[in-house]
PDB file of C-alpha atoms in Angstrom:
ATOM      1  CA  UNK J   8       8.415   6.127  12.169  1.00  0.00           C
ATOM      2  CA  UNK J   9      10.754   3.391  10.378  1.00  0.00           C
ATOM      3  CA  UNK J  10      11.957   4.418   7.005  1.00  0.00           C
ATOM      4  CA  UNK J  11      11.781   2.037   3.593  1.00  0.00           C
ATOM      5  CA  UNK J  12      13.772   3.426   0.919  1.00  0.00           C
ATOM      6  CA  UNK J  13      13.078   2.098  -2.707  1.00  0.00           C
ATOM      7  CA  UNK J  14      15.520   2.792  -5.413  1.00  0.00           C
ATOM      8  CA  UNK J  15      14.886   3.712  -8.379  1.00  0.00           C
ATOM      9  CA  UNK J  16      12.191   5.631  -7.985  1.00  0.00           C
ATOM     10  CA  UNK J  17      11.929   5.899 -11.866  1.00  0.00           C
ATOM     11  CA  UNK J  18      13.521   3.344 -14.952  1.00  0.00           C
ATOM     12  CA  UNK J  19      13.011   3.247 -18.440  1.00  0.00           C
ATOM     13  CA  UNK J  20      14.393  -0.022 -20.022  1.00  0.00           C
ATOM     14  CA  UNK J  21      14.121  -1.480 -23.274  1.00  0.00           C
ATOM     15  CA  UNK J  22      11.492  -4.695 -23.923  1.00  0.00           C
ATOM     16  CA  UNK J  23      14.225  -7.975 -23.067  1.00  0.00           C
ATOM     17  CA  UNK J  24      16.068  -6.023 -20.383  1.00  0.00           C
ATOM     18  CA  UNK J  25      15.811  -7.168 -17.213  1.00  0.00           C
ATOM     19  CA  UNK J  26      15.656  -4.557 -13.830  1.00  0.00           C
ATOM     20  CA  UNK J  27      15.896  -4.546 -10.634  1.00  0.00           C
ATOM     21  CA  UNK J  28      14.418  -2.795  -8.044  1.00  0.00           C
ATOM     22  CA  UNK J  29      15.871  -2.471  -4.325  1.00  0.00           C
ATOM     23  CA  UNK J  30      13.709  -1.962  -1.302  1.00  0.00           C
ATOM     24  CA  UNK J  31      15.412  -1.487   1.833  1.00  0.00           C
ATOM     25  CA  UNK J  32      14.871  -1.011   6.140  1.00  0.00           C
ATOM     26  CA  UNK J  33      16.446   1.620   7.044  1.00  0.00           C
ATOM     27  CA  UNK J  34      16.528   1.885  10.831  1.00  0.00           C
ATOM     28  CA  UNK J  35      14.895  -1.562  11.610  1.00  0.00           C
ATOM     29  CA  UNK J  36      15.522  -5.346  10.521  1.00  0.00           C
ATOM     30  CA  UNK J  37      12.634  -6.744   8.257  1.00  0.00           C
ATOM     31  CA  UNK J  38      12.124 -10.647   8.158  1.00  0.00           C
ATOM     32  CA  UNK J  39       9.158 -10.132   6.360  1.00  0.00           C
ATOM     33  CA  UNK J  40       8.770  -7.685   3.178  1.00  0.00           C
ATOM     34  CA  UNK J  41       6.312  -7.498   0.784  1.00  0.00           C
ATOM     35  CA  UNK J  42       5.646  -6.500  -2.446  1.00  0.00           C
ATOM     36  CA  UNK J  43       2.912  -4.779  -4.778  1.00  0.00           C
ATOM     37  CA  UNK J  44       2.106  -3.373  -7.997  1.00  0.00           C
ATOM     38  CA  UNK J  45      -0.576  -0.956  -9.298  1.00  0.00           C
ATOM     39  CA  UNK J  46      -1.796  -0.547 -12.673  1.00  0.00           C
ATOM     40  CA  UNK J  47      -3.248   2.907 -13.906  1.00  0.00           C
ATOM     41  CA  UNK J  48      -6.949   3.572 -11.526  1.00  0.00           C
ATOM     42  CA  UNK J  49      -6.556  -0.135  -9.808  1.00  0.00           C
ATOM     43  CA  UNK J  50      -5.744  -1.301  -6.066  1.00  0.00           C
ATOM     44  CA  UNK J  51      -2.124  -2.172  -5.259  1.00  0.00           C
ATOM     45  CA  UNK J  52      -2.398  -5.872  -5.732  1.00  0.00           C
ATOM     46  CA  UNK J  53      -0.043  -7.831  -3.837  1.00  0.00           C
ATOM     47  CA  UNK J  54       2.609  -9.945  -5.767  1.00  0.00           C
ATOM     48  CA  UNK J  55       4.789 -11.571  -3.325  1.00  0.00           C
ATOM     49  CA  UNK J  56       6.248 -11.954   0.089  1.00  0.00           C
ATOM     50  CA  UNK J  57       9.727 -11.783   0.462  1.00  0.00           C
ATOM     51  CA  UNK J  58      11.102 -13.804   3.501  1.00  0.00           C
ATOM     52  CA  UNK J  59      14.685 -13.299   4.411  1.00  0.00           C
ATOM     53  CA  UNK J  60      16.736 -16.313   3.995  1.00  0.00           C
ATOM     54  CA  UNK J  61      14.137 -18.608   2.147  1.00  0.00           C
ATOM     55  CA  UNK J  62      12.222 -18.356  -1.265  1.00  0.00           C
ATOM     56  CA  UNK J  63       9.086 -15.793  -1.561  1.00  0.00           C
ATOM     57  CA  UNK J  64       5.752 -16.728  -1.749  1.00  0.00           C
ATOM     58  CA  UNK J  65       3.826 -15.402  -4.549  1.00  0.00           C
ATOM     59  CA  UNK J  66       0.632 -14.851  -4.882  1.00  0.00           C
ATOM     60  CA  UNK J  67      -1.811 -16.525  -7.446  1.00  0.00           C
ATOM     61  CA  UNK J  68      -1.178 -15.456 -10.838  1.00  0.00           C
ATOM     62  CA  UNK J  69       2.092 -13.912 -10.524  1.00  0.00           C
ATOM     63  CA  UNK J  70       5.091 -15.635 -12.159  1.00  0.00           C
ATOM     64  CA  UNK J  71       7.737 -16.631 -10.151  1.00  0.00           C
ATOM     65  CA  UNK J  72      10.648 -16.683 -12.986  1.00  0.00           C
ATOM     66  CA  UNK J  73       9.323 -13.646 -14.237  1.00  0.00           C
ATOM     67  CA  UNK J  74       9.633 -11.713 -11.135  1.00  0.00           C
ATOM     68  CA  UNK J  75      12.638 -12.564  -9.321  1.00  0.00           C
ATOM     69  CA  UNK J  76      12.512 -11.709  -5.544  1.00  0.00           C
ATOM     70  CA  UNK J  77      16.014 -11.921  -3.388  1.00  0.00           C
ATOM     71  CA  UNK J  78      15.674 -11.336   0.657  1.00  0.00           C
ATOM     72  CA  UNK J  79      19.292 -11.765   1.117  1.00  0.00           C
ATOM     73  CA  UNK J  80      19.740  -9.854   4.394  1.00  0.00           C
ATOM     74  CA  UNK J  81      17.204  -8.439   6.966  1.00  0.00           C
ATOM     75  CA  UNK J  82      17.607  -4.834   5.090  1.00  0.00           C
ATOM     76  CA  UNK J  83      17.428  -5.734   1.525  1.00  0.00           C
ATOM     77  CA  UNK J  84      14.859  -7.405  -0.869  1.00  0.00           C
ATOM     78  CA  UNK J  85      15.065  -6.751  -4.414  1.00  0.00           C
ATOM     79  CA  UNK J  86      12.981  -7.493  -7.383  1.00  0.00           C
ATOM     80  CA  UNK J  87      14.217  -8.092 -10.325  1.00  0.00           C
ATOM     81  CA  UNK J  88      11.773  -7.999 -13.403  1.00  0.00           C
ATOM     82  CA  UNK J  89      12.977 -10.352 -16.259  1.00  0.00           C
ATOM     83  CA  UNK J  90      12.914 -10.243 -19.878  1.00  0.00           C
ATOM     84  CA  UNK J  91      10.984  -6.787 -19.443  1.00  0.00           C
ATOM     85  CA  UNK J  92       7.735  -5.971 -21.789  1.00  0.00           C
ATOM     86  CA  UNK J  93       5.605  -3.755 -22.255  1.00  0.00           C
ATOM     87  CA  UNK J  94       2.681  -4.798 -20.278  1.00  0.00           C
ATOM     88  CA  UNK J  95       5.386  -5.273 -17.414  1.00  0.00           C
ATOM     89  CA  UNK J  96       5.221  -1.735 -17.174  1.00  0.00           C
ATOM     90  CA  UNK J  97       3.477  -0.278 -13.831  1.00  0.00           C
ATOM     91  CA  UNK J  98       4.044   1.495 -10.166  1.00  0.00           C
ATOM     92  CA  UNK J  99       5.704  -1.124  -8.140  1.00  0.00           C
ATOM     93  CA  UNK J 100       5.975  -0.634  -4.141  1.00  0.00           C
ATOM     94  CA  UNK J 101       7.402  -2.874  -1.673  1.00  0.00           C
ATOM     95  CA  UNK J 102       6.463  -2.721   2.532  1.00  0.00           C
ATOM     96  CA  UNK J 103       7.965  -3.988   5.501  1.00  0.00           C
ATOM     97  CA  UNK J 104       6.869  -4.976   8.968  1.00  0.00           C
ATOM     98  CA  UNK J 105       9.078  -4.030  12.155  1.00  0.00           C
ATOM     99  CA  UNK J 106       9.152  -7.819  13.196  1.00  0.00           C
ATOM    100  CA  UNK J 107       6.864  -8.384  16.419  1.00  0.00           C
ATOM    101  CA  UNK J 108       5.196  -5.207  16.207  1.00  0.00           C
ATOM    102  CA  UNK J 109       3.055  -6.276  13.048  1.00  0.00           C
ATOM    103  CA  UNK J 110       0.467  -3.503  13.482  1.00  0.00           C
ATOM    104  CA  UNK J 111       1.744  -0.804  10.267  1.00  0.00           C
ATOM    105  CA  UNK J 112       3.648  -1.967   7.406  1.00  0.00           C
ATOM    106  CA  UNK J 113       6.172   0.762   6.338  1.00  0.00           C
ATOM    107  CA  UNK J 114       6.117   1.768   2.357  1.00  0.00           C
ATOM    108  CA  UNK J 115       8.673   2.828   0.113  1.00  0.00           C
ATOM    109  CA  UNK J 116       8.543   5.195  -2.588  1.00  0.00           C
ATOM    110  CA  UNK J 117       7.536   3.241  -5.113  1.00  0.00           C
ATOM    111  CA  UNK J 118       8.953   2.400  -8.491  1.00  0.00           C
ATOM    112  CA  UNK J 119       7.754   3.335 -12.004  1.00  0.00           C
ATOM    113  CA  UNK J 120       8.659   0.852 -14.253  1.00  0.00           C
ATOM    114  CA  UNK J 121       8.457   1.783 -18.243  1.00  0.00           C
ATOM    115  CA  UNK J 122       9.180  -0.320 -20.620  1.00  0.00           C
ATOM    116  CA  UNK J 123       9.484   0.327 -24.030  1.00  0.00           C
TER     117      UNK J 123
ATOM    118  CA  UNK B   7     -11.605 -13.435  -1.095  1.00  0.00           C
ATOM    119  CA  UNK B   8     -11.238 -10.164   0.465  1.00  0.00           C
ATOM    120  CA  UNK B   9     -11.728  -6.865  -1.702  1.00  0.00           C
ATOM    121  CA  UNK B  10     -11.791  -3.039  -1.090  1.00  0.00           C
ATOM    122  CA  UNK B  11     -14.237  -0.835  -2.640  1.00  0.00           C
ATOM    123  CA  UNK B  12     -13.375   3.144  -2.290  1.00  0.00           C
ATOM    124  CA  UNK B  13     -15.018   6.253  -3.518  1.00  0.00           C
ATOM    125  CA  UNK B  14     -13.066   7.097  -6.792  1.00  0.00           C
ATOM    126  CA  UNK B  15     -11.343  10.280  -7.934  1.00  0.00           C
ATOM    127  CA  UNK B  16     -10.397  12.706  -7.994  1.00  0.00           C
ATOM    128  CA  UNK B  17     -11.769  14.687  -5.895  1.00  0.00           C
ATOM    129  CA  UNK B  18     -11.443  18.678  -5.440  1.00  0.00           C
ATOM    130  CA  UNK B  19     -12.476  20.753  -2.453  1.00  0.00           C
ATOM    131  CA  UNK B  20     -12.219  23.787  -1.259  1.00  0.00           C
ATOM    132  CA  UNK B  21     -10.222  24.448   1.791  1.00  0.00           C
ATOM    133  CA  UNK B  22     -12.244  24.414   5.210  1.00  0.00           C
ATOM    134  CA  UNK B  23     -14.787  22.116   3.239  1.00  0.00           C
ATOM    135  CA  UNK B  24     -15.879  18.831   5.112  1.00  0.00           C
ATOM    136  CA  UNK B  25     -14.420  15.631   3.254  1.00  0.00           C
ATOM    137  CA  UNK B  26     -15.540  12.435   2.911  1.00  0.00           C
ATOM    138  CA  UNK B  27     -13.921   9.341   1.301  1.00  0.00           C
ATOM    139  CA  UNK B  28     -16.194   6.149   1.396  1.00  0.00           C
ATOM    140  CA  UNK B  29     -14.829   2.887   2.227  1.00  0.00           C
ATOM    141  CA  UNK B  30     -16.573  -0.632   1.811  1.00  0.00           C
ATOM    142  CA  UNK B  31     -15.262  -3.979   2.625  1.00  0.00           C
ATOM    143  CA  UNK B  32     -15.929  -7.303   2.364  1.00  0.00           C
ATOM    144  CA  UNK B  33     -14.115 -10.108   4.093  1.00  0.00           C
ATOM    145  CA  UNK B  34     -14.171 -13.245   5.085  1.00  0.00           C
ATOM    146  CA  UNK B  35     -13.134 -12.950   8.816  1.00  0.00           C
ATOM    147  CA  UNK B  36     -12.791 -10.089  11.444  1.00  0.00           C
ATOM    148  CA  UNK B  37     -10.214  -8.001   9.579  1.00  0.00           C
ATOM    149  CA  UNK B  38      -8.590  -4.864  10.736  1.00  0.00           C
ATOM    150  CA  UNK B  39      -9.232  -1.741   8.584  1.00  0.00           C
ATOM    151  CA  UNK B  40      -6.620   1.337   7.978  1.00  0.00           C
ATOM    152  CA  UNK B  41      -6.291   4.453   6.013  1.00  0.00           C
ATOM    153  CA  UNK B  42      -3.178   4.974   4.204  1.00  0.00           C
ATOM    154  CA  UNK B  43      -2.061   8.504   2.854  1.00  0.00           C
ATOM    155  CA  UNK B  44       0.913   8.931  -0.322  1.00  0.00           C
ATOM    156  CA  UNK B  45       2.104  12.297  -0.455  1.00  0.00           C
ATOM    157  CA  UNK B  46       3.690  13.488  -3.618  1.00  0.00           C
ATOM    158  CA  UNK B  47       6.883  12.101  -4.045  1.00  0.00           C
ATOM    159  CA  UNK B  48       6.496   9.853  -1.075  1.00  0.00           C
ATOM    160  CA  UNK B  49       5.733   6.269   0.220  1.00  0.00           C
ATOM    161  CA  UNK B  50       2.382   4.877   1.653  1.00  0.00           C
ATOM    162  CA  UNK B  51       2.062   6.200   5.528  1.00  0.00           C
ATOM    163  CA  UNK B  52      -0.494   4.594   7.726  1.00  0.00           C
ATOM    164  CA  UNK B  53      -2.950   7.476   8.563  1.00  0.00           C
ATOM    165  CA  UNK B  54      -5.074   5.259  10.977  1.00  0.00           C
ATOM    166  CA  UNK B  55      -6.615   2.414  11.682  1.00  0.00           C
ATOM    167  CA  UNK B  56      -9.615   0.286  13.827  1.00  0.00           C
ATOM    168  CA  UNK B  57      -8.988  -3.265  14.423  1.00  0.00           C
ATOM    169  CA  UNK B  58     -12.626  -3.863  15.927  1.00  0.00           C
ATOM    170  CA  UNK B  59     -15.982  -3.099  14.883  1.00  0.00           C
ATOM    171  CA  UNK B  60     -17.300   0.081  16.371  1.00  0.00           C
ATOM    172  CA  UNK B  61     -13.549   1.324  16.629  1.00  0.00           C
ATOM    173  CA  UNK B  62     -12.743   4.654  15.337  1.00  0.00           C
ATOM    174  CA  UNK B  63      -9.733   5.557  14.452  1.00  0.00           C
ATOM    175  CA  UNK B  64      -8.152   9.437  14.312  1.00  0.00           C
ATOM    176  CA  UNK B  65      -5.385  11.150  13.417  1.00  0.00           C
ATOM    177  CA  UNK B  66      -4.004  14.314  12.004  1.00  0.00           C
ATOM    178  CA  UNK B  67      -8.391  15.734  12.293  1.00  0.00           C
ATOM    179  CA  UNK B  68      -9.130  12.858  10.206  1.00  0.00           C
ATOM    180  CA  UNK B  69     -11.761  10.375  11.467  1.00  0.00           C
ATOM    181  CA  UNK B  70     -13.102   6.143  10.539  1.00  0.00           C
ATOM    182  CA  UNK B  71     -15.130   4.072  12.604  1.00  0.00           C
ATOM    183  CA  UNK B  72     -15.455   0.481  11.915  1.00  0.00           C
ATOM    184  CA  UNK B  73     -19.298  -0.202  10.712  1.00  0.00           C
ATOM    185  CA  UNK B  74     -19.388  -4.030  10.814  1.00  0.00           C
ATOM    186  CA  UNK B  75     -23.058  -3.554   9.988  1.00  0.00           C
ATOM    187  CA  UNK B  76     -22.794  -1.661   6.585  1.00  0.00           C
ATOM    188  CA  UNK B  77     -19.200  -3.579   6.370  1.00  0.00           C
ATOM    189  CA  UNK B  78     -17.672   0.587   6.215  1.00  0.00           C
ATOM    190  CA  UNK B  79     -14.873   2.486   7.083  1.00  0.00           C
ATOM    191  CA  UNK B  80     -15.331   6.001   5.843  1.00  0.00           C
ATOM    192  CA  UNK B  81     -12.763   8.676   6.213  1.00  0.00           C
ATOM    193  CA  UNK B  82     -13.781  12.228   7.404  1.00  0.00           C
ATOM    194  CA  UNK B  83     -12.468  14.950   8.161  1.00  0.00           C
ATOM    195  CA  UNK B  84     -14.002  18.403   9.075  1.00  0.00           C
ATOM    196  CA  UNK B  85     -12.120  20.998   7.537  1.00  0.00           C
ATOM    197  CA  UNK B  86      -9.632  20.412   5.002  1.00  0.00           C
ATOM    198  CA  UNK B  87      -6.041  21.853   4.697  1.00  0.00           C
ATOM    199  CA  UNK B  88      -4.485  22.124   1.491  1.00  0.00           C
ATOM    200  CA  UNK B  89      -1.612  20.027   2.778  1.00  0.00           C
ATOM    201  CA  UNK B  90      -4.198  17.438   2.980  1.00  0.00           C
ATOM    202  CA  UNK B  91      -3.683  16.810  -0.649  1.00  0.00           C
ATOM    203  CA  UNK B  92      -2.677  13.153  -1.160  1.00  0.00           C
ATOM    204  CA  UNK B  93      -3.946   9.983  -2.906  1.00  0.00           C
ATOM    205  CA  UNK B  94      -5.525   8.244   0.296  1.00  0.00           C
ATOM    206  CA  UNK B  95      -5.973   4.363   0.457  1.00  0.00           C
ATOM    207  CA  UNK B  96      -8.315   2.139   2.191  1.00  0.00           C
ATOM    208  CA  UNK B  97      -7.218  -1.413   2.709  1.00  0.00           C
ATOM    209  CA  UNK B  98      -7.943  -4.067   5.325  1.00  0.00           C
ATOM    210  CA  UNK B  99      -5.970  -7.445   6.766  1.00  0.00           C
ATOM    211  CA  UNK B 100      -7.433  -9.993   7.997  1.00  0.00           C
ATOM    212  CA  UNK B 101      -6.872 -11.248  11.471  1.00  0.00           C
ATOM    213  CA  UNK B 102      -3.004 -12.567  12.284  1.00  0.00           C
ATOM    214  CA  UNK B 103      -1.412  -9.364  11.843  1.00  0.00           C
ATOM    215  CA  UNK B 104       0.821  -9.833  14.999  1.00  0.00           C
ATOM    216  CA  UNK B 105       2.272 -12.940  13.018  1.00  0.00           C
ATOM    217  CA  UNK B 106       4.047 -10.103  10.733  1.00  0.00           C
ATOM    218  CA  UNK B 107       3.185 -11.813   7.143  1.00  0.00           C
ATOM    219  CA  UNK B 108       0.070 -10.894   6.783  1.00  0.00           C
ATOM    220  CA  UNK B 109      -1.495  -9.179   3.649  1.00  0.00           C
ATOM    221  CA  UNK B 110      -2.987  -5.968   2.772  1.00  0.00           C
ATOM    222  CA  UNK B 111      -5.913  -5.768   0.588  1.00  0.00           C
ATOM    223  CA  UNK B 112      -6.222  -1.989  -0.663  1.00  0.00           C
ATOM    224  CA  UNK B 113      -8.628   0.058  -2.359  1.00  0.00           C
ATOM    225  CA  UNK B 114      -8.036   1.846  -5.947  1.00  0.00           C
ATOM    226  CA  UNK B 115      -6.667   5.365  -4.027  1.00  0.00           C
ATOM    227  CA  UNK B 116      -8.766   8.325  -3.961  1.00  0.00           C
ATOM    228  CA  UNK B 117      -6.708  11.573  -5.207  1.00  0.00           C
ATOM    229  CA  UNK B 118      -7.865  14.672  -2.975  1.00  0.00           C
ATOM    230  CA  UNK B 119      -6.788  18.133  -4.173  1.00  0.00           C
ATOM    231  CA  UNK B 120      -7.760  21.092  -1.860  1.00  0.00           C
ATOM    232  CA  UNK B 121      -7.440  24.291  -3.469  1.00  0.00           C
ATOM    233  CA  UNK B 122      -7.453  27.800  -1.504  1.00  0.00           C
TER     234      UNK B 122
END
């Protein structure tokens, strides 16, 4: 099946930092990629969507100039996390869709974000 | 809104033991309803999935069928493998998924451990 690759797997970053996270399509061109986070025993809950070429759409409750989302080519979104606290700090995981064969979204690793 | 309610962990069997992971939905619509599996170490794979009620879906010796009735997907499986230790996820999308946005709503995870 198509690969996502998520780097880092892991950070650690100081309360103020900012970080970002990298998801990329391996083997396949994503248009559409989308992005979750899960807190300790809860659901992923979706954040945004990240559409190559124009701004995400976030979901309701989620703060746009907090989390920074940049779909700059058809193999790369990134999320950056700004002015990083505490409660910030949680399993992120971003999915893509092989464009016109929207039947299984492909995961990456996931990201654990601490912040301290 | 949609939501995902799933049997919560962990759970421990025995290998060769039957397993069952309950699943309930509620939706608004006719949404489609998949299995996800996480491996240690590893991204979300799609295990299976039924788009229509009375589907089932297999793969791997693992079994759902689509209830619409009892709004249900539960995931069985007859005999467990240790390698069947994973955090499995139910989620659902609602119809549209050929459009390639469309959004998963997923369950808390259910960590299975099979022991020898």
């Amino acid at each position: 099946g198509a690969v996502v690759s998520q780097h880092p797997s892991w950070v650690i970053c100081k309360s103020g930092t900012s970080v970002k996270i990298e998801c990329r399509s391996l083997d396949f061109q994503a248009t559409t990629m989308f992005w979750y986070r899960q807190f300790p025993k809860q659901s992923l809950m979706l954040m945004a969507t990240s559409n190559e070429g124009s701004k995400a759409t976030y979901e309701q409750g989620v703060e746009k100039d907090k989390f920074l989302i940049n779909h700059a080519s058809l193999t790369l979104s990134t999320l950056t996390v700004t002015s990083a606290h505490p409660e910030d700090s949680s399993f992120y995981i971003c999915s893509a869709i092989i464009p016109g064969d929207g039947t299984e979204a492909f995961f990456g690793q996931g990201t654990r974000l601490t912040v301290v | 809104g949609n939501s995902v309610t799933q049997m919560e962990g962990p759970v421990t069997l025995s290998e060769e033991a039957f397993l069952t992971i309950n699943c309930t939905y509620t939706a608004t619509g006719y949404p489609s309803l998949f299995w996800y599996v996480q491996y240690p170490g590893e991204g979300l794979q799609l295990l299976l999935k039924a788009t229509k009620a009375d589907d089932k879906g297999s793969n791997k010796g693992f079994e759902a069928t689509y209830r619409k009735e009892t709004t249900s997907f539960h995931l069985e499986k007859g005999s467990v493998q240790v390698s069947d230790s994973a955090v499995y996820f139910c989620a659902l999308s609602d119809r549209g998924w050929s459009f390639g946005n469309e959004k998963l709503t997923f369950g808390t995870g259910t960590r299975l451990t099979i022991i020898p």
